[in-house]
mmCIF file of C-alpha atoms in Angstrom:
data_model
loop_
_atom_site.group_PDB
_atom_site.id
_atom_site.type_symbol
_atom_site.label_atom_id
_atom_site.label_comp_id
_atom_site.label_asym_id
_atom_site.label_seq_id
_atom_site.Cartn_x
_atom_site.Cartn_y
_atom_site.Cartn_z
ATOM 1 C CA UNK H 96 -41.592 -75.652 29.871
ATOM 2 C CA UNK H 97 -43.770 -73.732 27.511
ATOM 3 C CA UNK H 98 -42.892 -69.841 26.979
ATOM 4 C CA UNK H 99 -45.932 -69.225 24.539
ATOM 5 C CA UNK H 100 -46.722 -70.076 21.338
ATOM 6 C CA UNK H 101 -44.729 -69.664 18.151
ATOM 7 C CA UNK H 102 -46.588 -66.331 17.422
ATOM 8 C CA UNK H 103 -46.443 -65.053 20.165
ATOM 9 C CA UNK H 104 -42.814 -64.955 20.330
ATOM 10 C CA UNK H 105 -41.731 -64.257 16.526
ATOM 11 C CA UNK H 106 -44.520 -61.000 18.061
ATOM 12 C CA UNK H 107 -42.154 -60.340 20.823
ATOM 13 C CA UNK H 108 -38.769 -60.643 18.636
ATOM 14 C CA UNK H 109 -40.547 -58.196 16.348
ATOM 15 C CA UNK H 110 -41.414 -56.073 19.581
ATOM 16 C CA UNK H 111 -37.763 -56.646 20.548
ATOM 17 C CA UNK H 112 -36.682 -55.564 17.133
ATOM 18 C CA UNK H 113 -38.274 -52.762 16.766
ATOM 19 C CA UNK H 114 -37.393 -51.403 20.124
ATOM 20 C CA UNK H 115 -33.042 -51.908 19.480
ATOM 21 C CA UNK H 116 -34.135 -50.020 16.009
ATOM 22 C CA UNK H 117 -35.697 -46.948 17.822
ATOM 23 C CA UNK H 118 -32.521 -47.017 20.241
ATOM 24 C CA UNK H 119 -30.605 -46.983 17.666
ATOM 25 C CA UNK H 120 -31.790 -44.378 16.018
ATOM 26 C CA UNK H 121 -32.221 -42.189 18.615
ATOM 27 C CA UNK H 122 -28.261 -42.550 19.782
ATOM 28 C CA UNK H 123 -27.682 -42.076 15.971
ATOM 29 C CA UNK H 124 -29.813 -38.299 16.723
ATOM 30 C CA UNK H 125 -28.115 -37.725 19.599
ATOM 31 C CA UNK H 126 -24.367 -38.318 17.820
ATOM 32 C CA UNK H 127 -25.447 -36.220 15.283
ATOM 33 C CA UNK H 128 -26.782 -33.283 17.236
ATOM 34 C CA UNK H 129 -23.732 -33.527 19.290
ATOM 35 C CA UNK H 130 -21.661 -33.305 16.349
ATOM 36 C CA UNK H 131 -23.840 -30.783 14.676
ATOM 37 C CA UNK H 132 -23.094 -28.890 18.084
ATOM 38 C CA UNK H 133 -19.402 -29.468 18.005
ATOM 39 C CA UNK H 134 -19.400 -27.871 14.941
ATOM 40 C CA UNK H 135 -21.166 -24.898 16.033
ATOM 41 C CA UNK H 136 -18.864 -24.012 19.019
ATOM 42 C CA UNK H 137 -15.877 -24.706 16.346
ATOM 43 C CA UNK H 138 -17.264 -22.251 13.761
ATOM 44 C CA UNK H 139 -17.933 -19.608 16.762
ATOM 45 C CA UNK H 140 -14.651 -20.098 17.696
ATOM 46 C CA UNK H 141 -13.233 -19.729 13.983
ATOM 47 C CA UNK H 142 -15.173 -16.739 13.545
ATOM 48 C CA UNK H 143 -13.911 -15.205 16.763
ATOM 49 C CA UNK H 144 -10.514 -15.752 16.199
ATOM 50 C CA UNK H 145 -10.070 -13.945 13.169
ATOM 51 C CA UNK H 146 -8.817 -10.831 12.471
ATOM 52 C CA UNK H 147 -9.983 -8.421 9.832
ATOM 53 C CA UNK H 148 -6.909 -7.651 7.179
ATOM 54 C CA UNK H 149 -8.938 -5.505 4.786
ATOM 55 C CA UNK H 150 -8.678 -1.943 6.033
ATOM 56 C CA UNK H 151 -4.959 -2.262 7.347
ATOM 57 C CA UNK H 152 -4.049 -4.033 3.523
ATOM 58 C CA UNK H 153 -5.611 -1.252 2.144
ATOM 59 C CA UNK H 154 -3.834 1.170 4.083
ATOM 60 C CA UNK H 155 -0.566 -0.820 3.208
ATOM 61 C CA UNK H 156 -1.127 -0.613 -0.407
ATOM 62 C CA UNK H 157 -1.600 3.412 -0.215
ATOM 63 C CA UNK H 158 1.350 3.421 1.595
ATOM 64 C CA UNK H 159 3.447 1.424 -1.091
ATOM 65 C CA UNK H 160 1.939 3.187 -4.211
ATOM 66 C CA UNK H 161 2.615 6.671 -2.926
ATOM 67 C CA UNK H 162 6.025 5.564 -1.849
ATOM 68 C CA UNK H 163 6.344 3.823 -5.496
ATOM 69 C CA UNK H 164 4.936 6.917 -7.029
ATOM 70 C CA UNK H 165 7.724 9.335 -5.102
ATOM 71 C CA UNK H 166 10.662 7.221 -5.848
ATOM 72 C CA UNK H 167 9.685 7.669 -9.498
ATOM 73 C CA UNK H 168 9.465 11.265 -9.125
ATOM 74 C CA UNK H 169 13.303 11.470 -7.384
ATOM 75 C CA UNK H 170 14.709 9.899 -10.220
ATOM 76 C CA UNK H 171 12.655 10.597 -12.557
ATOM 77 C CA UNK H 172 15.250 12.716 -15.436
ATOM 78 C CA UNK H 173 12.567 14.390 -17.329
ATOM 79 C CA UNK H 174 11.392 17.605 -16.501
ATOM 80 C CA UNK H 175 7.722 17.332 -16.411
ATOM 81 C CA UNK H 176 5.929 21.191 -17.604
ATOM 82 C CA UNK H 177 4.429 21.280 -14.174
ATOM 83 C CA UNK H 178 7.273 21.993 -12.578
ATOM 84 C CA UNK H 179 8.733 25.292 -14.287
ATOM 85 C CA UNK H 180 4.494 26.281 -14.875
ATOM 86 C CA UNK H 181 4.621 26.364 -10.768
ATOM 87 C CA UNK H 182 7.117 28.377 -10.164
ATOM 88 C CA UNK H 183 6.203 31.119 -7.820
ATOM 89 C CA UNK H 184 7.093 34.521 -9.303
ATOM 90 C CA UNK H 185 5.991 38.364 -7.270
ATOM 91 C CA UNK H 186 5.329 41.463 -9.455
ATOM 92 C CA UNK H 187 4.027 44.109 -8.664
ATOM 93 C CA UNK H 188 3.808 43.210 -4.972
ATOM 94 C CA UNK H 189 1.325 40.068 -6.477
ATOM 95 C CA UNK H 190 2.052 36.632 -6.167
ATOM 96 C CA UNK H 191 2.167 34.589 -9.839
ATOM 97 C CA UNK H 192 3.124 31.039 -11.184
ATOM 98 C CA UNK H 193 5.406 31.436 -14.038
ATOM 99 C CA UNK H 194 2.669 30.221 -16.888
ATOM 100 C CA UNK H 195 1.037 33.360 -15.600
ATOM 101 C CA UNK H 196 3.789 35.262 -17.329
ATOM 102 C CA UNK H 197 4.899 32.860 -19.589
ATOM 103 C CA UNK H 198 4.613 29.381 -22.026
ATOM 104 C CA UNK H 199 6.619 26.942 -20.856
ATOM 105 C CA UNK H 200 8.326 24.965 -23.672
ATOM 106 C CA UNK H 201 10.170 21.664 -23.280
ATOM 107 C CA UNK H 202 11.880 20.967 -26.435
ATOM 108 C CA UNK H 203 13.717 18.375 -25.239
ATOM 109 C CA UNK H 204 14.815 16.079 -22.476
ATOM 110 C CA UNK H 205 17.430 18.863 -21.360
ATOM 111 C CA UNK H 206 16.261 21.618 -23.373
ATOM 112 C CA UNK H 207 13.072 24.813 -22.577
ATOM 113 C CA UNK H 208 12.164 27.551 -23.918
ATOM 114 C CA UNK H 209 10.166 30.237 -22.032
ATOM 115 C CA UNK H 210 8.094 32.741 -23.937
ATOM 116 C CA UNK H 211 7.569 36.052 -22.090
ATOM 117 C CA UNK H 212 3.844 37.381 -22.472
ATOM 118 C CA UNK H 213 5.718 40.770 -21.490
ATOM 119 C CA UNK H 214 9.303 41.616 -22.440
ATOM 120 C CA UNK H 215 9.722 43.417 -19.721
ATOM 121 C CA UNK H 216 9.474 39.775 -17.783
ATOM 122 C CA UNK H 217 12.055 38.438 -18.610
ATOM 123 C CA UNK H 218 14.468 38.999 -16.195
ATOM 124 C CA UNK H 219 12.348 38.409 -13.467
ATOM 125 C CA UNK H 220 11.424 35.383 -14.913
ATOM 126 C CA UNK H 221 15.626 34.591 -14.995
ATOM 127 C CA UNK H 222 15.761 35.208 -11.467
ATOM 128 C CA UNK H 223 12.987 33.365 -10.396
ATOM 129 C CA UNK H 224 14.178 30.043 -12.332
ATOM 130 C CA UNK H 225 18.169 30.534 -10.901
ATOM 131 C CA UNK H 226 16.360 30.743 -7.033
ATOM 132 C CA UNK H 227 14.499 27.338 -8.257
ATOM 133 C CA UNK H 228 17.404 25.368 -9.228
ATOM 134 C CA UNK H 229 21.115 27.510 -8.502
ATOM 135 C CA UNK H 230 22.885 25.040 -11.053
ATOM 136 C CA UNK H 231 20.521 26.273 -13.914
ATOM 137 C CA UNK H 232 21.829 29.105 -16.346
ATOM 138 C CA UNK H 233 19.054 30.447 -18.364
ATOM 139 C CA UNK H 234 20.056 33.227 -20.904
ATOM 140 C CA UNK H 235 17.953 35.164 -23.394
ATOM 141 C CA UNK H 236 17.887 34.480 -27.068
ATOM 142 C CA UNK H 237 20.053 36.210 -29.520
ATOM 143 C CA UNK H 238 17.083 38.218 -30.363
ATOM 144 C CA UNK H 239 16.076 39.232 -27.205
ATOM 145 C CA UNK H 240 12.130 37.872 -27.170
ATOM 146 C CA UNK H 241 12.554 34.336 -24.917
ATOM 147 C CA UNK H 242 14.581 32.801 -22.562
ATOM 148 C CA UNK H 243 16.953 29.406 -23.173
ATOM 149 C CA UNK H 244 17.199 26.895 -19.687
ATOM 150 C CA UNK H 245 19.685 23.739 -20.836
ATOM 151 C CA UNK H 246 19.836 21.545 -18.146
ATOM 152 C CA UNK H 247 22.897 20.167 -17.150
ATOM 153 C CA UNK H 248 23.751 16.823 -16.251
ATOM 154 C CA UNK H 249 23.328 15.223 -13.368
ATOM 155 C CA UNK H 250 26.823 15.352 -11.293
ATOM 156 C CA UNK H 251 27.565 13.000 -8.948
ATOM 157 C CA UNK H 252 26.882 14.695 -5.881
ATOM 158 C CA UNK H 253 23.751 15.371 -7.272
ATOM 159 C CA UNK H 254 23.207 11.621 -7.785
ATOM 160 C CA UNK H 255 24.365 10.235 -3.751
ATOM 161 C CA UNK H 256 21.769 13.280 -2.470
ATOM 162 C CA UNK H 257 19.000 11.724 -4.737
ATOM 163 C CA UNK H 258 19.945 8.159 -3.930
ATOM 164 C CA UNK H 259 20.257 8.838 0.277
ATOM 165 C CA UNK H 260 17.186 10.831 -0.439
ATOM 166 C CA UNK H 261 15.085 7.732 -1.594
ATOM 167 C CA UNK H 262 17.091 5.833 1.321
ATOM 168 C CA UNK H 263 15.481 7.970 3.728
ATOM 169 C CA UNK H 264 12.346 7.697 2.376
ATOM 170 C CA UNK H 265 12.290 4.218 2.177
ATOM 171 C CA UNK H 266 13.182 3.956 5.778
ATOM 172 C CA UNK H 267 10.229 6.194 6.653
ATOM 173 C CA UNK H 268 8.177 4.002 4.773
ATOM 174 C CA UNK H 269 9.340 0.901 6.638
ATOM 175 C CA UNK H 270 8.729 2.452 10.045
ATOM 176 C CA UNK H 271 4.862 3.498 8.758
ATOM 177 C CA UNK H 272 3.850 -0.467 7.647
ATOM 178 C CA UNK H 273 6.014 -1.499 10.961
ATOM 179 C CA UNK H 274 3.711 1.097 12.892
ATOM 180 C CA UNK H 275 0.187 -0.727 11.349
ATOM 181 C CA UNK H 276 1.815 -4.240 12.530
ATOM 182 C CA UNK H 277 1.757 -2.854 16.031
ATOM 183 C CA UNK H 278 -2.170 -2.124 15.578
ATOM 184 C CA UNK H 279 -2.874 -5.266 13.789
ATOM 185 C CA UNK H 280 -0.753 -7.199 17.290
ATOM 186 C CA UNK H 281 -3.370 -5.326 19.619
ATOM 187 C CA UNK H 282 -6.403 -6.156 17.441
ATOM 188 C CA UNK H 283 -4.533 -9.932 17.894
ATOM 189 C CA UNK H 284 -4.307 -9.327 21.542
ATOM 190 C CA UNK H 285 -7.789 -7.844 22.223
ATOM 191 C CA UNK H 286 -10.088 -9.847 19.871
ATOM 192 C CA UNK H 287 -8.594 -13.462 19.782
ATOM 193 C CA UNK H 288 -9.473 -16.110 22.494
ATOM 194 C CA UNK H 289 -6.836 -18.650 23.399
ATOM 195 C CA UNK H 290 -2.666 -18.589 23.575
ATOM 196 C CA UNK H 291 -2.327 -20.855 20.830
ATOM 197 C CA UNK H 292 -4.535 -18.658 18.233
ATOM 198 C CA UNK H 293 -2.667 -16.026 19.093
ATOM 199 C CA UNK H 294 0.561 -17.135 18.254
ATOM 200 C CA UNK H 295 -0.795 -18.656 15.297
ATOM 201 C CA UNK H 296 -1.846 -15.365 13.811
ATOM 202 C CA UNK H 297 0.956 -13.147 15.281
ATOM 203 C CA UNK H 298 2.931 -15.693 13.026
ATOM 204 C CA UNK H 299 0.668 -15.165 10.427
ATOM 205 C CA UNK H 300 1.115 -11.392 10.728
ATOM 206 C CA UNK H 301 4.897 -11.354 10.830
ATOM 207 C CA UNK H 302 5.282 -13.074 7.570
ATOM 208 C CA UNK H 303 2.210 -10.691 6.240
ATOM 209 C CA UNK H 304 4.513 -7.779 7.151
ATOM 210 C CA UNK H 305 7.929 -9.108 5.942
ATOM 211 C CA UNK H 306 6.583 -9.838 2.412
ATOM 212 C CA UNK H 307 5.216 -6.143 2.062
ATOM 213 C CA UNK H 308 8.710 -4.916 3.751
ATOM 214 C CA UNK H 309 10.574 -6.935 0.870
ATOM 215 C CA UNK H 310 7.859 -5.370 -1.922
ATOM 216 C CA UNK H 311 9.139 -1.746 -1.353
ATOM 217 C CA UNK H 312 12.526 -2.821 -0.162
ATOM 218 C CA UNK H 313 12.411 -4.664 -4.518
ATOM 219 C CA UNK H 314 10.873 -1.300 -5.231
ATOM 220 C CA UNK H 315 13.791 0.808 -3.940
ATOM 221 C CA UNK H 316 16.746 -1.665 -5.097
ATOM 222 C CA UNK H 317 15.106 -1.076 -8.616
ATOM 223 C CA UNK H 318 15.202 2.228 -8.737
ATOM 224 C CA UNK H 319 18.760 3.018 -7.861
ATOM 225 C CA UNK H 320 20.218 -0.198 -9.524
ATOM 226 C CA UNK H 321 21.291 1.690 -12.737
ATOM 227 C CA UNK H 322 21.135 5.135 -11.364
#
């Protein structure tokens, strides 16, 4: 039986050839476009089911340094100038800060000097500084012209106020960084698609919030470990 001549049929396998190549080709395309759409919807997906840590880490990290920054100043054992400068003093039915009637001089840790601009200030300027601080004893100098605060030591009741004082503020502090958790959960809750996302990141956010709990809870232990 005679099915046509050699060239026509190495034509026809060439036909045939060419044909499986386009085929194959084309299911290579449509993988590839499938795939290429897989990964779309997956990167959507990502995109949508992330939540936005920037602002509330931000927050966090305000809240830390200014708790960092008042722990320093409750323990703190030197007297910064500041503080006597801003004492509030009346005269003459006028509100004043103390460097308005005197200079403030810290010779030491434990040891200032105040320097009337008046003489006639100077015991208003004693009574002032005893209603500051009622453990402080300032006296006049032997000469009369400035006024001698030595600080005493700390006593130990002194010390357990200052220490439950940081307690309570680190407890305050706790309760603020606890309170952003609950707003990060509802930005969780609202924005993310899909159970299993969701507890993903709510993991994600628990461990988040227990390593900047431990930062001021190191920050605290610090402070009072040699106090």
């Amino acid at each position: 039986m005679n099915f046509g001549s050699k060239k026509q049929k190495e034509k026809v396998g060439k036909e045939t050839k060419k044909i499986r190549k386009i085929l194959k080709i084309s299911n290579i395309k449509i993988d590839e476009i499938e795939n290429v759409n897989l990964s779309e919807n997956k990167k959507i997906v990502n995109e949508k089911n992330k939540v936005d840590y920037k602002v509330y880490d931000l927050k966090i990290q305000d809240i830390i340094r200014n708790f960092e920054n008042k722990i320093r100043k409750i323990f703190s054992n030197c007297l910064n100038i500041e503080t006597f400068n801003n004492i509030p003093i009346t005269k003459d039915k006028k509100n004043f800060k103390l460097s308005d009637l005197a200079q403030v001089v810290i010779k030491s840790s434990n040891l200032i000097y105040f320097y009337p601009y008046m003489i006639s200030d100077i015991q208003k300027i004693i009574h002032n500084l005893k209603l500051k601080d009622n453990s402080w004893n300032p006296t006049t100098s032997d000469d009369s012209q400035y006024i001698l605060l030595q600080i005493p030591p700390l006593t130990n009741e002194v010390k357990l106020k200052k220490k439950k004082e940081a307690k309570d503020l680190l407890e305050k502090i706790k309760t603020d960084i606890r309170n952003i958790r609950y707003k990060i959960r509802d930005d969780i809750i609202k924005n993310m698609e899909g159970e299993e996302w969701k507890v993903v990141e709510k993991n994600k956010l628990d461990n988040y919030i227990k390593t900047k709990i431990k930062n001021i809870e190191s920050i605290y232990e610090n402070s009072i470990k040699n106090y």
